[in-house]
Short mmCIF file of C-alpha atoms in Angstrom, two decimals:
data_model
loop_
_atom_site.label_atom_id
_atom_site.label_comp_id
_atom_site.label_asym_id
_atom_site.label_seq_id
_atom_site.Cartn_x
_atom_site.Cartn_y
_atom_site.Cartn_z
CA MET A 4 96.93 18.90 197.87
CA TYR A 5 98.79 15.94 196.42
CA THR A 6 102.01 14.95 198.03
CA GLU A 7 104.89 13.95 195.84
CA THR A 8 104.52 10.24 196.62
CA GLN A 9 100.85 10.25 195.69
CA ILE A 10 101.54 11.65 192.25
CA VAL A 11 104.19 9.02 191.57
CA HIS A 12 101.82 6.33 192.81
CA ASN A 13 98.96 7.50 190.55
CA ASN A 14 101.16 7.65 187.49
CA THR A 15 102.45 4.14 188.06
CA LYS A 16 98.90 2.88 188.41
CA THR A 17 97.77 4.37 185.10
CA THR A 18 100.67 2.85 183.25
CA VAL A 19 100.09 -0.57 184.79
CA ASP A 20 96.36 -0.39 183.99
CA GLY A 21 97.11 0.57 180.44
CA ALA A 22 99.45 -2.37 180.04
CA LEU A 23 96.99 -4.77 181.64
CA ASP A 24 94.06 -4.12 179.31
CA GLY A 25 95.85 -5.86 176.51
CA THR A 26 96.41 -2.88 174.18
CA GLY A 27 100.03 -2.40 175.18
CA GLU A 28 99.58 1.37 175.05
CA MET A 29 101.71 3.70 177.07
CA VAL A 30 101.12 7.35 177.97
CA ILE A 31 104.11 9.67 177.99
CA ASN A 32 104.40 13.38 178.58
CA VAL A 33 106.44 15.59 176.28
CA GLY A 34 106.92 18.83 178.14
CA PRO A 35 106.09 21.17 179.76
CA GLN A 36 109.84 21.24 180.40
CA HIS A 37 111.20 19.69 177.25
CA PRO A 38 113.93 21.17 175.04
CA ALA A 39 112.13 20.45 171.78
CA THR A 40 108.86 22.21 172.61
CA HIS A 41 110.52 25.67 172.73
CA GLY A 42 108.59 26.67 175.79
CA VAL A 43 106.00 25.29 178.12
CA LEU A 44 103.89 23.21 175.76
CA HIS A 45 102.66 19.96 177.29
CA LEU A 46 101.84 17.09 174.92
CA VAL A 47 100.26 13.93 176.35
CA ILE A 48 101.03 11.19 173.87
CA THR A 49 99.56 7.69 173.80
CA LEU A 50 102.04 5.31 172.23
CA ASN A 51 101.76 1.81 170.93
CA GLY A 52 105.36 0.73 170.74
CA GLU A 53 106.86 3.68 168.89
CA THR A 54 103.71 4.60 166.95
CA ILE A 55 101.69 7.59 168.08
CA LYS A 56 98.05 6.63 168.75
CA LYS A 57 96.78 9.83 170.28
CA LEU A 58 98.19 13.26 170.98
CA GLU A 59 96.66 15.79 173.29
CA PRO A 60 98.16 19.26 173.80
CA HIS A 61 97.63 20.72 177.27
CA LEU A 62 97.72 24.50 177.20
CA GLY A 63 97.79 27.29 179.70
CA TYR A 64 101.20 27.06 181.35
CA ILE A 65 102.12 30.59 180.25
CA HIS A 66 98.63 32.07 180.15
CA ARG A 67 98.91 35.68 181.31
CA SER A 68 95.39 36.83 180.39
CA ILE A 69 96.70 39.40 177.95
CA GLU A 70 93.22 39.90 176.46
CA LYS A 71 91.78 40.71 179.87
CA MET A 72 94.74 42.94 180.76
CA CYS A 73 94.14 44.97 177.60
CA GLU A 74 90.62 45.81 178.77
CA SER A 75 92.04 47.95 181.56
CA LEU A 76 94.62 49.73 179.40
CA SER A 77 94.06 52.68 177.10
CA TYR A 78 94.38 52.45 173.31
CA ARG A 79 97.96 53.71 173.46
CA GLN A 80 99.00 51.50 176.35
CA PHE A 81 97.66 48.11 175.26
CA ILE A 82 99.95 47.87 172.24
CA TYR A 83 103.11 47.22 174.28
CA VAL A 84 101.56 44.10 175.88
CA THR A 85 101.04 42.47 172.49
CA SER A 86 104.82 42.38 171.94
CA ARG A 87 104.78 39.63 174.54
CA MET A 88 102.38 37.38 172.64
CA ASP A 89 104.33 36.27 169.61
CA TYR A 90 107.61 37.71 170.78
CA LEU A 91 109.44 36.77 167.58
CA SER A 92 107.22 38.99 165.44
CA SER A 93 106.51 41.68 167.99
CA HIS A 94 106.60 44.46 165.39
CA ILE A 95 103.85 42.77 163.41
CA ASN A 96 101.70 42.27 166.52
CA ASN A 97 102.07 45.95 167.38
CA HIS A 98 101.29 46.78 163.77
CA ALA A 99 98.02 44.82 163.86
CA CYS A 100 96.88 46.61 167.03
CA ALA A 101 97.86 50.03 165.69
CA LEU A 102 95.96 49.30 162.47
CA THR A 103 92.80 48.36 164.39
CA VAL A 104 92.91 51.54 166.48
CA GLU A 105 93.52 53.61 163.34
CA LYS A 106 90.56 51.90 161.65
CA GLY A 107 88.36 52.94 164.56
CA LEU A 108 89.66 56.49 164.56
CA GLN A 109 89.56 56.64 160.72
CA LEU A 110 93.06 58.03 160.81
CA GLU A 111 95.13 58.61 157.69
CA ILE A 112 98.72 57.39 158.10
CA PRO A 113 101.54 59.41 156.50
CA PRO A 114 103.18 57.54 153.59
CA ARG A 115 106.57 57.66 155.33
CA ALA A 116 105.21 55.84 158.36
CA GLN A 117 103.58 53.22 156.14
CA VAL A 118 106.85 52.41 154.39
CA ILE A 119 108.81 52.32 157.66
CA ARG A 120 106.23 49.95 159.13
CA VAL A 121 106.43 47.57 156.18
CA LEU A 122 110.25 47.63 156.27
CA MET A 123 110.23 46.78 159.97
CA ASP A 124 107.66 44.02 159.42
CA GLU A 125 109.75 42.35 156.75
CA LEU A 126 112.95 42.62 158.80
CA THR A 127 111.08 41.00 161.67
CA ARG A 128 109.86 38.26 159.37
CA ILE A 129 113.41 37.46 158.27
CA ALA A 130 114.62 37.48 161.89
CA SER A 131 111.79 35.20 162.94
CA HIS A 132 112.33 32.74 160.10
CA GLU A 133 116.06 32.65 160.83
CA LEU A 134 115.48 31.80 164.45
CA TRP A 135 113.00 29.15 163.36
CA TRP A 136 115.56 27.71 160.94
CA GLY A 137 118.19 27.39 163.67
CA ALA A 138 115.76 25.94 166.21
CA MET A 139 114.31 23.56 163.63
CA ALA A 140 117.74 22.14 162.84
CA MET A 141 118.47 21.88 166.55
CA ASP A 142 115.28 19.85 167.07
CA LEU A 143 116.67 17.34 164.59
CA GLY A 144 120.02 17.21 166.33
CA ALA A 145 122.12 19.68 164.33
CA PHE A 146 123.69 22.24 166.64
CA THR A 147 125.80 24.43 164.31
CA PRO A 148 122.95 25.94 162.23
CA PHE A 149 121.61 27.62 165.36
CA PHE A 150 124.74 29.76 165.63
CA TYR A 151 124.77 30.56 161.93
CA ALA A 152 121.14 31.68 162.11
CA PHE A 153 121.78 33.84 165.15
CA ARG A 154 124.77 35.46 163.50
CA GLU A 155 122.57 37.03 160.80
CA ARG A 156 119.68 37.59 163.18
CA GLU A 157 122.03 39.60 165.40
CA THR A 158 122.51 42.08 162.55
CA ILE A 159 118.76 42.65 162.42
CA THR A 160 118.41 43.03 166.19
CA ASP A 161 121.23 45.58 166.06
CA ILE A 162 119.33 47.55 163.42
CA MET A 163 116.20 47.34 165.57
CA GLU A 164 118.11 48.48 168.64
CA GLU A 165 119.45 51.51 166.82
CA THR A 166 116.11 52.65 165.41
CA CYS A 167 113.51 51.36 167.88
CA GLY A 168 115.47 51.32 171.11
CA ALA A 169 114.93 47.66 171.95
CA ARG A 170 115.94 44.32 170.54
CA LEU A 171 112.91 42.08 171.06
CA THR A 172 109.90 43.93 172.48
CA MET A 173 110.14 47.13 170.50
CA ASN A 174 106.81 48.92 171.02
CA TYR A 175 107.66 51.03 167.97
CA MET A 176 104.28 51.18 166.26
CA VAL A 177 101.92 53.70 167.81
CA PRO A 178 98.42 54.68 166.64
CA GLY A 179 99.08 57.18 163.86
CA GLY A 180 102.50 56.03 162.73
CA VAL A 181 105.76 55.06 164.36
CA MET A 182 107.29 56.27 167.62
CA TYR A 183 110.43 57.92 166.22
CA ASP A 184 111.82 58.61 162.81
CA ILE A 185 114.32 56.08 161.46
CA HIS A 186 117.92 56.39 162.59
CA PRO A 187 120.26 58.14 160.09
CA ASN A 188 122.23 54.87 159.77
CA PHE A 189 119.12 52.78 159.13
CA GLN A 190 119.19 52.68 155.32
CA ARG A 191 122.92 51.99 155.10
CA ARG A 192 122.80 49.22 157.67
CA VAL A 193 119.79 47.53 156.10
CA LYS A 194 121.57 47.53 152.72
CA ASP A 195 124.65 46.04 154.38
CA PHE A 196 122.46 43.38 155.91
CA ILE A 197 120.88 42.46 152.58
CA THR A 198 124.33 42.05 151.00
CA LEU A 199 125.42 39.89 153.93
CA PHE A 200 122.23 37.87 153.95
CA LYS A 201 122.39 37.06 150.24
CA SER A 202 125.91 35.72 150.62
CA LYS A 203 124.96 33.60 153.63
CA ILE A 204 121.69 32.07 152.44
CA ASP A 205 123.61 29.64 150.20
CA GLU A 206 125.41 28.47 153.29
CA TYR A 207 122.05 27.60 154.86
CA ASN A 208 121.15 25.48 151.85
CA ASP A 209 124.54 23.74 151.77
CA LEU A 210 124.44 23.00 155.45
CA VAL A 211 120.84 21.91 156.04
CA THR A 212 118.54 21.94 153.00
CA GLY A 213 120.74 19.75 150.82
CA ASN A 214 121.72 17.40 153.64
CA ILE A 215 120.56 13.87 152.88
CA ILE A 216 119.82 12.98 156.51
CA PHE A 217 117.71 16.11 156.92
CA GLN A 218 115.78 15.45 153.71
CA ASN A 219 115.05 11.84 154.64
CA ARG A 220 113.70 12.91 157.99
CA MET A 221 111.53 15.70 156.56
CA LYS A 222 110.11 14.35 153.31
CA GLY A 223 106.77 12.58 153.58
CA VAL A 224 106.51 13.36 157.30
CA GLY A 225 103.58 15.18 158.88
CA LYS A 226 101.38 15.28 155.81
CA LEU A 227 98.57 17.83 155.82
CA SER A 228 96.22 18.01 152.85
CA ALA A 229 94.86 21.30 151.58
CA GLU A 230 91.31 20.44 152.72
CA ASP A 231 92.53 19.61 156.23
CA ALA A 232 94.63 22.78 156.38
CA ILE A 233 91.50 24.81 155.64
CA SER A 234 89.28 22.90 158.07
CA PHE A 235 91.78 23.25 160.93
CA GLY A 236 92.09 26.97 160.20
CA CYS A 237 95.81 26.78 159.48
CA THR A 238 97.36 29.94 158.11
CA GLY A 239 100.78 31.18 157.16
CA PRO A 240 103.57 28.88 155.99
CA VAL A 241 101.71 25.81 157.34
CA ALA A 242 98.76 26.41 155.00
CA ARG A 243 100.96 27.53 152.12
CA GLY A 244 103.01 24.34 152.47
CA SER A 245 99.79 22.49 151.64
CA GLY A 246 99.05 24.71 148.66
CA VAL A 247 96.41 26.94 150.28
CA LYS A 248 96.59 30.58 149.28
CA SER A 249 96.48 32.37 152.62
CA ASP A 250 98.88 35.31 152.48
CA ILE A 251 97.01 38.26 154.03
CA ARG A 252 99.50 40.60 152.37
CA LYS A 253 98.14 39.45 148.99
CA LEU A 254 94.49 38.74 149.86
CA PHE A 255 93.74 41.81 151.99
CA PRO A 256 96.65 44.21 151.36
CA TYR A 257 97.37 46.73 154.10
CA GLU A 258 99.82 49.66 154.14
CA VAL A 259 101.92 49.54 150.95
CA TYR A 260 101.82 45.80 150.27
CA ASP A 261 99.65 46.34 147.18
CA LYS A 262 102.32 48.61 145.67
CA VAL A 263 105.34 46.31 146.06
CA GLU A 264 106.10 43.26 143.96
CA PHE A 265 106.47 39.93 145.68
CA ASP A 266 105.28 36.37 145.18
CA GLU A 267 103.12 34.32 147.45
CA ILE A 268 105.12 31.15 148.07
CA LEU A 269 103.13 27.96 147.57
CA GLU A 270 104.28 24.36 147.90
CA THR A 271 101.88 21.53 147.18
CA GLU A 272 103.34 18.47 148.96
CA GLY A 273 102.01 19.39 152.42
CA ASP A 274 104.80 17.57 154.27
CA SER A 275 107.41 18.96 156.65
CA PHE A 276 109.89 19.63 153.87
CA ALA A 277 107.31 21.69 151.95
CA ARG A 278 106.71 23.88 155.01
CA TYR A 279 110.47 24.20 155.44
CA MET A 280 110.93 25.31 151.84
CA VAL A 281 108.07 27.84 152.12
CA ARG A 282 109.88 29.65 154.93
CA ILE A 283 113.27 29.53 153.21
CA ARG A 284 111.76 30.99 150.03
CA GLU A 285 109.73 33.54 151.99
CA MET A 286 112.95 35.04 153.31
CA HIS A 287 113.97 35.78 149.72
CA GLN A 288 110.62 37.49 149.10
CA SER A 289 111.04 39.61 152.23
CA VAL A 290 114.47 40.69 150.97
CA ARG A 291 112.81 41.57 147.64
CA ILE A 292 110.24 43.80 149.41
CA ILE A 293 112.95 45.52 151.47
CA GLU A 294 115.06 46.14 148.36
CA GLN A 295 112.14 47.87 146.64
CA LEU A 296 111.35 50.12 149.58
CA ILE A 297 114.67 50.93 151.23
CA ASP A 298 115.66 53.62 148.72
CA ASN A 299 112.10 54.91 148.30
CA ILE A 300 111.15 56.02 151.80
CA PRO A 301 109.01 59.11 151.14
CA GLU A 302 109.78 62.35 152.95
CA GLY A 303 107.29 63.73 155.42
CA ASP A 304 105.90 63.07 158.88
CA PHE A 305 106.49 59.77 160.57
CA GLN A 306 103.44 60.15 162.80
CA ALA A 307 99.98 61.56 162.19
CA LYS A 308 98.64 64.15 164.61
CA THR A 309 96.49 62.44 167.21
CA LYS A 310 94.68 63.59 170.31
CA ALA A 311 96.32 63.01 173.69
CA VAL A 312 93.48 60.71 174.77
CA LEU A 313 92.22 58.33 172.13
CA LYS A 314 88.54 57.38 172.12
CA LEU A 315 87.21 54.84 169.67
CA PRO A 316 83.59 55.29 168.54
CA LYS A 317 81.06 52.70 169.65
CA GLY A 318 81.33 49.62 167.49
CA GLU A 319 83.38 46.59 166.52
CA PHE A 320 86.66 46.70 164.63
CA TYR A 321 88.67 43.86 163.13
CA THR A 322 91.93 43.86 161.21
CA ARG A 323 94.24 41.10 160.18
CA VAL A 324 97.89 41.03 159.28
CA GLU A 325 100.33 38.37 158.18
CA THR A 326 102.81 37.61 160.94
CA ALA A 327 105.74 35.25 160.45
CA ARG A 328 103.46 32.42 161.62
CA GLY A 329 100.22 33.23 159.85
CA GLU A 330 97.16 35.35 160.21
CA LEU A 331 96.88 37.49 163.32
CA GLY A 332 93.47 39.05 163.81
CA VAL A 333 92.73 41.80 166.31
CA TYR A 334 89.11 42.30 167.26
CA ILE A 335 88.14 45.28 169.40
CA VAL A 336 84.68 45.97 170.79
CA SER A 337 84.39 49.58 171.88
CA GLU A 338 81.70 51.16 174.02
CA GLY A 339 82.95 54.63 173.13
CA GLY A 340 85.28 54.99 176.10
CA THR A 341 89.03 55.33 176.48
CA THR A 342 89.57 51.61 177.10
CA PRO A 343 88.34 48.70 174.96
CA TYR A 344 85.28 46.78 176.16
CA ARG A 345 86.67 43.51 174.81
CA ILE A 346 89.74 42.50 172.85
CA LYS A 347 90.18 39.19 171.08
CA PHE A 348 93.34 38.06 169.34
CA ARG A 349 93.06 35.41 166.68
CA SER A 350 96.53 33.97 166.94
CA PRO A 351 98.07 31.79 164.21
CA GLY A 352 99.87 29.42 166.59
CA PHE A 353 96.69 28.13 168.22
CA SER A 354 95.09 27.00 164.95
CA ASN A 355 98.33 25.55 163.63
CA LEU A 356 98.81 23.52 166.83
CA SER A 357 95.30 22.09 166.52
CA ALA A 358 96.36 20.37 163.29
CA LEU A 359 99.31 18.65 164.99
CA GLU A 360 97.41 15.57 166.17
CA HIS A 361 96.01 14.97 162.70
CA MET A 362 99.50 15.24 161.22
CA VAL A 363 101.36 12.87 163.54
CA VAL A 364 98.87 10.12 164.48
CA GLY A 365 100.11 6.88 162.96
CA SER A 366 103.70 8.04 162.56
CA LYS A 367 106.71 7.32 164.75
CA LEU A 368 107.62 9.30 167.86
CA GLY A 369 110.79 10.59 166.20
CA ASP A 370 108.73 12.22 163.45
CA LEU A 371 106.85 14.28 166.03
CA MET A 372 109.78 16.66 166.44
CA ALA A 373 110.29 16.93 162.68
CA THR A 374 106.62 17.88 162.33
CA MET A 375 106.30 20.16 165.34
CA GLY A 376 109.44 22.05 164.37
CA THR A 377 107.95 23.06 161.04
CA LEU A 378 104.79 24.38 162.71
CA ASP A 379 107.00 27.12 164.21
CA LEU A 380 105.12 27.29 167.49
CA VAL A 381 105.61 30.17 169.89
CA ILE A 382 103.88 29.13 173.10
CA PRO A 383 102.95 32.60 174.50
CA ASP A 384 101.19 33.18 171.19
CA ILE A 385 99.04 30.08 171.81
CA ASP A 386 98.32 30.70 175.51
CA ARG A 387 98.36 34.51 175.45
CA MET B 13 119.86 -1.12 137.43
CA PHE B 14 119.36 -1.59 141.15
CA ILE B 15 123.09 -1.50 141.83
CA LYS B 16 123.44 1.68 139.75
CA GLU B 17 120.74 3.43 141.81
CA TYR B 18 122.28 2.16 145.03
CA ILE B 19 125.70 3.54 144.17
CA SER B 20 124.26 6.84 142.94
CA ASP B 21 122.33 7.22 146.24
CA ILE B 22 125.51 6.68 148.22
CA TYR B 23 127.36 9.17 146.02
CA HIS B 24 124.72 11.89 146.49
CA ALA B 25 124.47 11.24 150.23
CA VAL B 26 128.22 11.51 150.77
CA LYS B 27 128.38 14.57 148.51
CA SER B 28 125.65 16.38 150.48
CA LEU B 29 127.38 15.63 153.77
CA LEU B 30 130.73 16.85 152.44
CA THR B 31 129.14 20.08 151.18
CA GLY B 32 127.86 20.78 154.69
CA MET B 33 131.16 19.90 156.28
CA LYS B 34 132.97 22.21 153.87
CA THR B 35 130.89 25.11 155.21
CA THR B 36 131.57 24.39 158.87
CA GLY B 37 135.18 23.43 158.22
CA GLY B 38 135.67 26.68 156.32
CA TYR B 39 134.96 28.71 159.45
CA PHE B 40 137.34 26.52 161.39
CA ILE B 41 140.25 27.67 159.25
CA ARG B 42 139.02 31.30 158.94
CA PRO B 43 139.01 32.48 162.57
CA GLY B 44 138.85 36.11 161.40
CA GLU B 45 135.13 35.73 160.73
CA ILE B 46 134.27 34.82 164.31
CA ILE B 47 131.84 37.38 165.65
CA THR B 48 131.43 36.27 169.26
CA GLN B 49 131.71 39.11 171.76
CA GLN B 50 133.28 38.39 175.12
CA TYR B 51 130.95 40.01 177.64
CA PRO B 52 131.73 41.21 180.35
CA GLU B 53 135.39 41.50 179.28
CA ASN B 54 134.41 44.04 176.58
CA ARG B 55 132.34 46.25 178.90
CA ALA B 56 134.69 49.21 178.42
CA ASP B 57 134.06 49.47 174.68
CA LEU B 58 130.42 48.41 174.53
CA ASN B 59 128.65 50.64 172.06
CA LEU B 60 124.97 51.01 172.84
CA SER B 61 122.75 53.03 170.57
CA GLU B 62 121.64 56.37 172.00
CA ARG B 63 118.03 55.25 171.63
CA PHE B 64 118.54 52.06 173.63
CA ARG B 65 116.01 51.87 176.46
CA GLY B 66 117.63 50.74 179.69
CA GLU B 67 116.00 52.78 182.45
CA VAL B 68 114.18 56.07 182.97
CA VAL B 69 116.26 58.96 184.27
CA MET B 70 115.49 62.60 184.92
CA ILE B 71 117.60 65.16 183.13
CA HIS B 72 119.41 67.54 185.51
CA ASP B 73 121.56 70.44 184.31
CA GLU B 74 124.73 71.76 185.96
CA ASN B 75 122.72 73.94 188.41
CA ASN B 76 120.93 70.81 189.68
CA GLU B 77 117.72 71.94 188.01
CA HIS B 78 115.22 69.74 186.20
CA ALA B 79 112.22 70.43 183.96
CA CYS B 80 109.56 68.36 185.76
CA THR B 81 106.45 70.30 186.69
CA GLY B 82 104.75 67.39 188.44
CA CYS B 83 101.92 67.28 185.90
CA THR B 84 101.62 63.42 186.19
CA ALA B 85 101.31 62.94 182.42
CA CYS B 86 103.91 60.16 182.64
CA GLU B 87 102.12 58.54 185.56
CA LEU B 88 98.90 58.40 183.52
CA ALA B 89 100.69 57.15 180.41
CA CYS B 90 102.43 54.28 182.21
CA PRO B 91 100.67 50.94 181.71
CA ASN B 92 102.25 49.27 184.77
CA ALA B 93 102.01 51.93 187.50
CA THR B 94 105.80 52.20 187.41
CA ILE B 95 105.84 55.93 188.16
CA LYS B 96 104.40 57.67 191.20
CA ILE B 97 104.66 61.43 191.46
CA ILE B 98 104.34 63.13 194.82
CA THR B 99 103.74 66.86 194.59
CA LYS B 100 104.00 69.67 197.11
CA PHE B 101 103.03 73.34 197.12
CA ASP B 102 105.80 75.91 196.82
CA VAL B 103 104.99 79.28 198.30
CA SER B 104 106.52 82.12 196.29
CA PRO B 105 107.73 85.36 198.05
CA ASP B 106 104.53 87.19 197.11
CA GLY B 107 102.42 84.53 198.85
CA LYS B 108 101.22 82.59 195.79
CA LYS B 109 100.96 78.82 196.04
CA LYS B 110 102.38 76.80 193.15
CA LYS B 111 102.27 73.03 192.58
CA ALA B 112 105.75 71.54 192.27
CA LEU B 113 107.46 68.16 192.24
CA ASP B 114 108.37 66.69 195.60
CA THR B 115 109.44 63.11 194.74
CA PHE B 116 109.53 61.25 191.44
CA VAL B 117 109.25 57.59 192.48
CA TYR B 118 110.31 55.12 189.79
CA HIS B 119 109.77 51.38 190.26
CA LEU B 120 112.37 49.80 188.01
CA GLU B 121 111.15 46.32 188.89
CA LEU B 122 107.78 47.06 187.25
CA CYS B 123 109.13 48.92 184.21
CA THR B 124 108.94 47.31 180.75
CA MET B 125 110.86 50.09 178.95
CA CYS B 126 107.96 50.88 176.62
CA ASN B 127 108.95 54.57 176.35
CA LEU B 128 105.35 55.81 176.70
CA CYS B 129 106.24 58.07 179.67
CA VAL B 130 109.00 59.81 177.72
CA GLU B 131 106.61 60.31 174.80
CA ALA B 132 103.95 61.73 177.12
CA CYS B 133 106.19 64.25 178.93
CA PRO B 134 105.31 67.78 177.76
CA THR B 135 108.55 69.36 179.05
CA ASP B 136 111.08 66.61 178.12
CA ALA B 137 112.05 66.23 181.75
CA ILE B 138 112.74 62.49 181.58
CA LYS B 139 114.59 60.30 179.10
CA MET B 140 115.73 56.73 178.60
CA ALA B 141 119.30 55.93 179.68
CA GLN B 142 121.50 53.16 178.32
CA ASN B 143 122.41 51.41 181.57
CA PHE B 144 121.18 47.82 181.38
CA GLU B 145 122.94 46.12 184.29
CA HIS B 146 120.25 46.40 186.92
CA SER B 147 120.86 43.36 189.11
CA VAL B 148 120.96 44.08 192.86
CA TYR B 149 120.84 41.89 195.95
CA ASP B 150 117.83 43.60 197.50
CA ARG B 151 114.56 44.25 195.67
CA SER B 152 113.92 47.49 197.54
CA LYS B 153 116.96 49.03 195.81
CA LEU B 154 115.04 48.92 192.52
CA THR B 155 112.61 51.58 193.73
CA LYS B 156 114.37 54.80 192.84
CA LYS B 157 113.91 58.50 193.43
CA LEU B 158 114.68 60.20 190.15
CA ASN B 159 114.93 63.85 191.19
CA GLN B 160 118.28 64.53 192.83
CA PRO B 161 118.36 65.81 196.40
CA GLY B 162 118.12 69.58 196.57
CA SER B 163 117.13 69.93 192.92
CA LYS B 164 114.45 72.37 191.85
CA ILE B 165 112.52 73.22 188.72
CA ARG B 166 114.29 75.26 186.06
CA GLU B 167 113.15 78.89 185.67
CA GLY B 168 110.63 79.45 182.92
CA VAL B 169 109.41 75.86 182.57
CA GLU B 170 105.63 75.72 182.82
#
């Protein structure tokens, strides 16, 4: 065991050594307790003056072995744990797991459940992007946008609370459909929200998007070319900001995404501002999807009839969905029993983080926050 | 040409800043749009949805009777071992032994409010209640016994 003095001594020594070898490089730690990393992400940065020479993310501070935990839970039980991975799009995580189990069971989902699921996914996407927008502005020093974002997000969490029973970790998607039918107030409140949201989105643009200081800090920062985005495995708004078509809803449509009209948002610049604009414009597309579906929820069952104990046939099953951060893949290996033999989650945050070093090396330390903010990292999603 | 660009840049910069300030300043003079809720001062009129999941409770009617048969479906459905059901054998007047609930132990400190136990219950004996203020000074107080003292199973529930 190190004592406290020893650790201080070792750190001092490294810094002195670094300075003595003539390079003038300095190693600093951003995180794991740092307000701008939104969690326990630890970045070890080698600096030359103010220029970033090397960046190394250290992971594992919030590793809870969710994949291993799922191996001891049944196919109904493991879904609730996945709300805790990417907690800002918990509905979509649950959705991915439910879809994989349904694929294994070859279960037909009632049309009503499909539409409810898509509505919930898109509401979650808007809520997630709004939180990102507020946190992003706060990383750059603007405090007010955070409250404005949470004001609209609160309306969505209220809708979720009324229909799903919880505000953040809903556990609403079950294999075969959804847990309950929608609340009688659901349609009215979602329409109210859309009216409110459309009137407030201009405020977002006035306050942050058009701001000259914000634009100067974002434009030309954290460049990622389309080739690099593909080779790092970036998905979601990070890849689309570089002009890579990667929307799973368009490429591999699930549920009713092939029946609704929406555009895949693409920006070609590949800098932080492009990724910012992708998310802002995606919120409009989510509103468009909700508007098409909210009055057309088909009548019928909200849950397919399933057996009390679910058993997946022997084999391997993989599904992917588009979360607010990118592609989430769920891979289940089944031995034919009631619990999975192995579960692997392909989380979007991990791949997006791997591109961070490439994006910031050579730029100033201040640009790190402007770049990392647009990656929209959720640390439990990376560590799992 | 350079001076023209320079002045135009300044004009656009100042304009963008003023647009943002107009938005924030607008709320400053329209206090009616403030939506902050003052918790805990507003505890009396807090409106929680009837589906809100705060804790698991057992439904008792006015005769202090519940519908739990002690089948342990909820115990098996729980992912965190939150529920432990202890059963006993009731002996009816004609000498038949029947399995019945003795104690429904509920560990609130382990519960994640996933609602799977309520979904699994075949007799709708338990439900989710809206109470969310669970803080106590001693951890042992979070382990609860859900069936009330002296309660018994309702007639006709199998």
